[in-house]
mmCIF file of C-alpha atoms in Angstrom:
data_model
loop_
_atom_site.group_PDB
_atom_site.id
_atom_site.type_symbol
_atom_site.label_atom_id
_atom_site.label_comp_id
_atom_site.label_asym_id
_atom_site.label_seq_id
_atom_site.Cartn_x
_atom_site.Cartn_y
_atom_site.Cartn_z
ATOM 1 C CA ASP Q 1 -6.052 12.057 -21.272
ATOM 2 C CA THR Q 2 -9.091 10.171 -20.047
ATOM 3 C CA THR Q 3 -10.727 6.782 -20.567
ATOM 4 C CA VAL Q 4 -14.452 6.173 -20.903
ATOM 5 C CA GLU Q 5 -15.836 2.640 -20.815
ATOM 6 C CA TYR Q 6 -19.125 1.613 -22.410
ATOM 7 C CA HIS Q 7 -20.583 -1.747 -21.463
ATOM 8 C CA GLY Q 8 -23.231 -3.880 -23.168
ATOM 9 C CA LEU Q 9 -22.219 -3.008 -26.720
ATOM 10 C CA ALA Q 10 -23.082 -6.486 -27.990
ATOM 11 C CA ILE Q 11 -26.714 -5.463 -28.561
ATOM 12 C CA LEU Q 12 -25.511 -2.856 -31.074
ATOM 13 C CA MET Q 13 -23.947 -5.473 -33.325
ATOM 14 C CA SER Q 14 -26.446 -6.554 -35.967
ATOM 15 C CA GLN Q 15 -24.275 -9.229 -37.586
ATOM 16 C CA TYR Q 16 -21.670 -11.640 -36.307
ATOM 17 C CA PRO Q 17 -19.349 -13.727 -38.476
ATOM 18 C CA ASP Q 18 -20.150 -17.453 -38.655
ATOM 19 C CA SER Q 19 -16.511 -18.344 -38.270
ATOM 20 C CA LEU Q 20 -12.990 -16.953 -38.165
ATOM 21 C CA THR Q 21 -10.157 -18.629 -40.013
ATOM 22 C CA SER Q 22 -6.463 -17.867 -39.878
ATOM 23 C CA SER Q 23 -3.600 -19.387 -41.838
ATOM 24 C CA GLY Q 24 0.116 -18.820 -41.952
ATOM 25 C CA THR Q 25 3.549 -20.366 -42.352
ATOM 26 C CA ILE Q 26 6.120 -21.110 -39.674
ATOM 27 C CA SER Q 27 9.784 -21.663 -40.530
ATOM 28 C CA ILE Q 28 11.833 -23.786 -38.134
ATOM 29 C CA SER Q 29 15.594 -24.181 -38.363
ATOM 30 C CA GLY Q 30 18.098 -25.975 -36.215
ATOM 31 C CA PRO Q 31 17.586 -29.006 -33.981
ATOM 32 C CA VAL Q 32 14.124 -28.758 -32.418
ATOM 33 C CA ALA Q 33 11.633 -31.199 -31.007
ATOM 34 C CA ILE Q 34 7.913 -30.659 -31.646
ATOM 35 C CA TYR Q 35 5.230 -32.667 -29.904
ATOM 36 C CA GLU Q 36 1.534 -32.875 -30.617
ATOM 37 C CA THR Q 37 0.872 -31.086 -27.334
ATOM 38 C CA GLU Q 38 2.705 -27.941 -28.535
ATOM 39 C CA THR Q 39 0.502 -24.949 -29.288
ATOM 40 C CA ILE Q 40 0.909 -21.567 -30.937
ATOM 41 C CA ASP Q 41 -1.149 -18.725 -29.541
ATOM 42 C CA LEU Q 42 -2.905 -16.435 -31.993
ATOM 43 C CA ASP Q 43 -4.631 -13.140 -31.211
ATOM 44 C CA ILE Q 44 -7.295 -11.868 -33.584
ATOM 45 C CA GLU Q 45 -8.428 -8.266 -33.410
ATOM 46 C CA LEU Q 46 -11.559 -7.158 -35.256
ATOM 47 C CA ARG Q 47 -11.853 -3.489 -36.135
ATOM 48 C CA ALA Q 48 -15.246 -2.240 -37.243
ATOM 49 C CA PRO Q 49 -17.059 1.084 -37.075
ATOM 50 C CA LEU Q 50 -19.590 1.465 -34.269
ATOM 51 C CA GLU Q 51 -22.968 3.132 -34.683
ATOM 52 C CA PHE Q 52 -24.075 5.094 -31.622
ATOM 53 C CA ILE Q 53 -26.117 8.012 -30.366
ATOM 54 C CA LEU Q 54 -23.882 10.398 -28.466
ATOM 55 C CA HIS Q 55 -25.321 11.553 -25.159
ATOM 56 C CA PRO Q 56 -23.851 14.659 -23.519
ATOM 57 C CA VAL Q 57 -20.268 13.891 -22.458
ATOM 58 C CA HIS Q 58 -18.254 15.518 -19.692
ATOM 59 C CA ALA Q 59 -14.701 14.164 -19.631
ATOM 60 C CA PRO Q 60 -12.673 15.868 -16.906
ATOM 61 C CA GLY Q 61 -8.925 15.422 -17.089
ATOM 62 C CA ASP Q 62 -6.562 14.701 -14.215
ATOM 63 C CA VAL Q 63 -5.344 17.442 -11.911
ATOM 64 C CA GLN Q 64 -1.784 18.457 -12.836
ATOM 65 C CA ARG Q 65 0.698 20.034 -10.400
ATOM 66 C CA VAL Q 66 2.750 22.869 -11.926
ATOM 67 C CA GLU Q 67 6.114 23.828 -10.423
ATOM 68 C CA THR Q 68 7.905 27.047 -11.412
ATOM 69 C CA ASN Q 69 11.396 26.776 -9.941
ATOM 70 C CA ASP Q 70 13.940 29.615 -10.284
ATOM 71 C CA ILE Q 71 11.372 32.078 -11.611
ATOM 72 C CA ALA Q 72 11.627 35.295 -9.616
ATOM 73 C CA ASP Q 73 8.956 37.302 -11.402
ATOM 74 C CA VAL Q 74 6.704 36.337 -14.290
ATOM 75 C CA GLN Q 75 6.130 39.464 -16.354
ATOM 76 C CA ASP Q 76 3.698 38.253 -18.999
ATOM 77 C CA GLY Q 77 2.492 35.083 -20.648
ATOM 78 C CA GLN Q 78 0.063 33.264 -22.875
ATOM 79 C CA ALA Q 79 -1.399 29.784 -23.216
ATOM 80 C CA THR Q 80 -1.634 28.186 -26.651
ATOM 81 C CA VAL Q 81 -4.241 25.438 -26.948
ATOM 82 C CA ARG Q 82 -4.323 23.079 -29.920
ATOM 83 C CA VAL Q 83 -7.110 20.574 -30.546
ATOM 84 C CA TRP Q 84 -7.230 17.639 -32.982
ATOM 85 C CA ASN Q 85 -10.629 15.995 -33.554
ATOM 86 C CA ARG Q 86 -11.273 12.790 -35.506
ATOM 87 C CA LEU Q 87 -14.789 12.233 -34.115
ATOM 88 C CA PRO Q 88 -18.031 13.124 -35.946
ATOM 89 C CA ALA Q 89 -18.992 15.625 -33.206
ATOM 90 C CA GLY Q 90 -17.627 18.786 -31.615
ATOM 91 C CA GLY Q 91 -17.805 20.410 -28.209
ATOM 92 C CA ARG Q 92 -15.734 22.623 -25.930
ATOM 93 C CA VAL Q 93 -12.425 22.308 -24.111
ATOM 94 C CA TYR Q 94 -11.295 24.494 -21.276
ATOM 95 C CA LEU Q 95 -8.358 24.763 -18.897
ATOM 96 C CA VAL Q 96 -8.772 25.858 -15.277
ATOM 97 C CA ALA Q 97 -6.102 26.717 -12.703
ATOM 98 C CA ALA Q 98 -6.016 27.384 -8.953
ATOM 99 C CA SER Q 99 -3.543 27.420 -6.094
ATOM 100 C CA ASP Q 100 -5.444 24.613 -4.307
ATOM 101 C CA SER Q 101 -5.668 21.183 -5.938
ATOM 102 C CA MET Q 102 -9.121 20.602 -4.463
ATOM 103 C CA SER Q 103 -10.454 23.704 -6.212
ATOM 104 C CA VAL Q 104 -9.846 22.326 -9.703
ATOM 105 C CA LEU Q 105 -11.567 18.985 -9.094
ATOM 106 C CA PRO Q 106 -14.548 18.436 -11.442
ATOM 107 C CA ASN Q 107 -17.145 18.564 -8.664
ATOM 108 C CA SER Q 108 -15.639 21.562 -6.868
ATOM 109 C CA THR Q 109 -17.680 24.735 -6.537
ATOM 110 C CA ALA Q 110 -14.636 26.863 -5.696
ATOM 111 C CA ASP Q 111 -13.643 29.899 -7.737
ATOM 112 C CA VAL Q 112 -10.944 29.044 -10.275
ATOM 113 C CA ASP Q 113 -9.232 30.905 -13.084
ATOM 114 C CA THR Q 114 -10.380 29.779 -16.537
ATOM 115 C CA VAL Q 115 -7.131 30.060 -18.476
ATOM 116 C CA ALA Q 116 -8.590 28.960 -21.825
ATOM 117 C CA ASP Q 117 -12.026 28.132 -23.224
ATOM 118 C CA MET Q 118 -12.416 27.168 -26.866
ATOM 119 C CA GLN Q 119 -14.612 25.268 -29.255
ATOM 120 C CA ILE Q 120 -13.632 21.814 -30.519
ATOM 121 C CA PRO Q 121 -13.836 21.889 -34.323
ATOM 122 C CA VAL Q 122 -16.120 19.386 -36.013
ATOM 123 C CA SER Q 123 -14.465 17.031 -38.471
ATOM 124 C CA PRO Q 124 -15.787 16.838 -42.045
ATOM 125 C CA ILE Q 125 -18.676 14.364 -41.861
ATOM 126 C CA VAL Q 126 -20.044 12.119 -44.606
ATOM 127 C CA ASN Q 127 -22.870 9.700 -43.767
ATOM 128 C CA TYR Q 128 -22.503 10.445 -40.019
ATOM 129 C CA ARG Q 129 -18.810 9.542 -40.038
ATOM 130 C CA ALA Q 130 -15.728 11.774 -39.776
ATOM 131 C CA THR Q 131 -13.719 11.611 -42.986
ATOM 132 C CA ALA Q 132 -10.667 13.609 -41.870
ATOM 133 C CA GLU Q 133 -9.040 15.187 -38.847
ATOM 134 C CA ALA Q 134 -10.077 18.710 -37.889
ATOM 135 C CA ASP Q 135 -7.595 20.812 -35.953
ATOM 136 C CA THR Q 136 -7.456 24.330 -34.590
ATOM 137 C CA GLU Q 137 -5.183 26.447 -32.423
ATOM 138 C CA MET Q 138 -5.913 29.469 -30.236
ATOM 139 C CA THR Q 139 -3.748 31.641 -28.006
ATOM 140 C CA PHE Q 140 -5.047 33.089 -24.741
ATOM 141 C CA PRO Q 141 -3.207 35.858 -22.847
ATOM 142 C CA LEU Q 142 -2.713 34.918 -19.209
ATOM 143 C CA SER Q 143 -4.874 36.977 -16.875
ATOM 144 C CA ASP Q 144 -3.483 38.784 -13.833
ATOM 145 C CA ALA Q 145 -4.959 36.010 -11.661
ATOM 146 C CA ALA Q 146 -3.201 33.330 -13.716
ATOM 147 C CA LEU Q 147 0.115 35.215 -13.612
ATOM 148 C CA GLU Q 148 -0.212 35.495 -9.843
ATOM 149 C CA LEU Q 149 -0.252 31.690 -9.644
ATOM 150 C CA PHE Q 150 3.259 31.664 -11.111
ATOM 151 C CA HIS Q 151 4.407 33.991 -8.340
ATOM 152 C CA HIS Q 152 3.261 31.568 -5.614
ATOM 153 C CA PRO Q 153 4.012 28.017 -6.825
ATOM 154 C CA PRO Q 154 3.001 25.301 -6.917
ATOM 155 C CA PHE Q 155 -0.403 25.601 -8.542
ATOM 156 C CA PHE Q 156 -2.762 23.121 -10.163
ATOM 157 C CA THR Q 157 -4.493 22.859 -13.526
ATOM 158 C CA ARG Q 158 -7.057 20.589 -15.163
ATOM 159 C CA LEU Q 159 -8.329 20.195 -18.723
ATOM 160 C CA ASP Q 160 -12.010 19.554 -19.331
ATOM 161 C CA ILE Q 161 -13.756 18.305 -22.483
ATOM 162 C CA SER Q 162 -17.517 18.659 -22.919
ATOM 163 C CA MET Q 163 -19.628 17.462 -25.846
ATOM 164 C CA PRO Q 164 -23.354 18.293 -26.142
ATOM 165 C CA GLY Q 165 -24.377 14.977 -27.711
ATOM 166 C CA SER Q 166 -25.969 14.216 -31.067
ATOM 167 C CA GLY Q 167 -29.636 14.336 -30.069
ATOM 168 C CA GLN Q 168 -31.360 11.547 -31.967
ATOM 169 C CA ASP Q 169 -28.783 11.425 -34.771
ATOM 170 C CA THR Q 170 -26.791 8.215 -35.133
ATOM 171 C CA LEU Q 171 -23.039 8.710 -35.469
ATOM 172 C CA ILE Q 172 -20.379 6.277 -36.697
ATOM 173 C CA ALA Q 173 -16.846 6.062 -35.317
ATOM 174 C CA ASP Q 174 -13.924 3.651 -35.130
ATOM 175 C CA GLY Q 175 -12.187 2.707 -31.905
ATOM 176 C CA SER Q 176 -9.131 4.607 -33.136
ATOM 177 C CA ASP Q 177 -10.990 7.922 -33.527
ATOM 178 C CA TYR Q 178 -10.061 10.557 -30.968
ATOM 179 C CA ILE Q 179 -10.037 14.064 -29.574
ATOM 180 C CA ARG Q 180 -6.555 15.237 -28.545
ATOM 181 C CA VAL Q 181 -5.690 18.461 -26.730
ATOM 182 C CA GLN Q 182 -2.276 20.086 -26.192
ATOM 183 C CA VAL Q 183 -1.583 23.160 -24.034
ATOM 184 C CA ILE Q 184 1.682 25.102 -24.166
ATOM 185 C CA ALA Q 185 2.353 28.048 -21.848
ATOM 186 C CA ASP Q 186 4.833 30.734 -22.918
ATOM 187 C CA VAL Q 187 5.900 33.136 -20.186
ATOM 188 C CA THR Q 188 8.238 36.112 -20.001
ATOM 189 C CA TYR Q 189 10.046 36.149 -16.668
ATOM 190 C CA ARG Q 190 13.027 37.462 -14.755
ATOM 191 C CA MET Q 191 15.310 34.698 -13.518
ATOM 192 C CA ASP Q 192 17.166 34.771 -10.205
ATOM 193 C CA THR Q 193 20.796 33.893 -11.023
ATOM 194 C CA GLY Q 194 21.912 33.934 -7.375
ATOM 195 C CA GLY Q 195 23.394 37.432 -7.138
ATOM 196 C CA GLY Q 196 24.247 38.342 -10.725
ATOM 197 C CA GLU Q 197 22.231 40.629 -12.951
#
């Protein structure tokens, strides 16, 4: 989950409305006193598609600490990654893991285990605009290095989203368009019950 801010978008707007008008009805019941200094606040939100050229994007996620309490021995496991895309462009998403939180930082050059690496599906596009959500799911068996992280908790993970850009093509998107990623790890383990089998 990351936030990217773009500034100076006003120059992309070719037309502005001359005026905005709002009307409504207020019902008042009971004994009240209204003075001419009373005001009612009104928020107006304009939603409009934005035309843009997508430059290469690297959106690193936050580092997540993973605890594995009461797990004596992880036998096997897999990571299932699901991606939903409502943008008119694709890319790649990958998940890295390491025993040191500094190793999974975006600018780190340390060796990390790449748990999953998959392509972000491109939504159906009409006139440079996504017309529907594209989604895909892939399952990755956990490597021996990833399983070893479960044996020596805690460990740290980070998701990363990369998009190559659109070149010179103009894309169109709404502020509500998105890329969403979900990772679920399934592991087979032996649990320590404190003396029982």
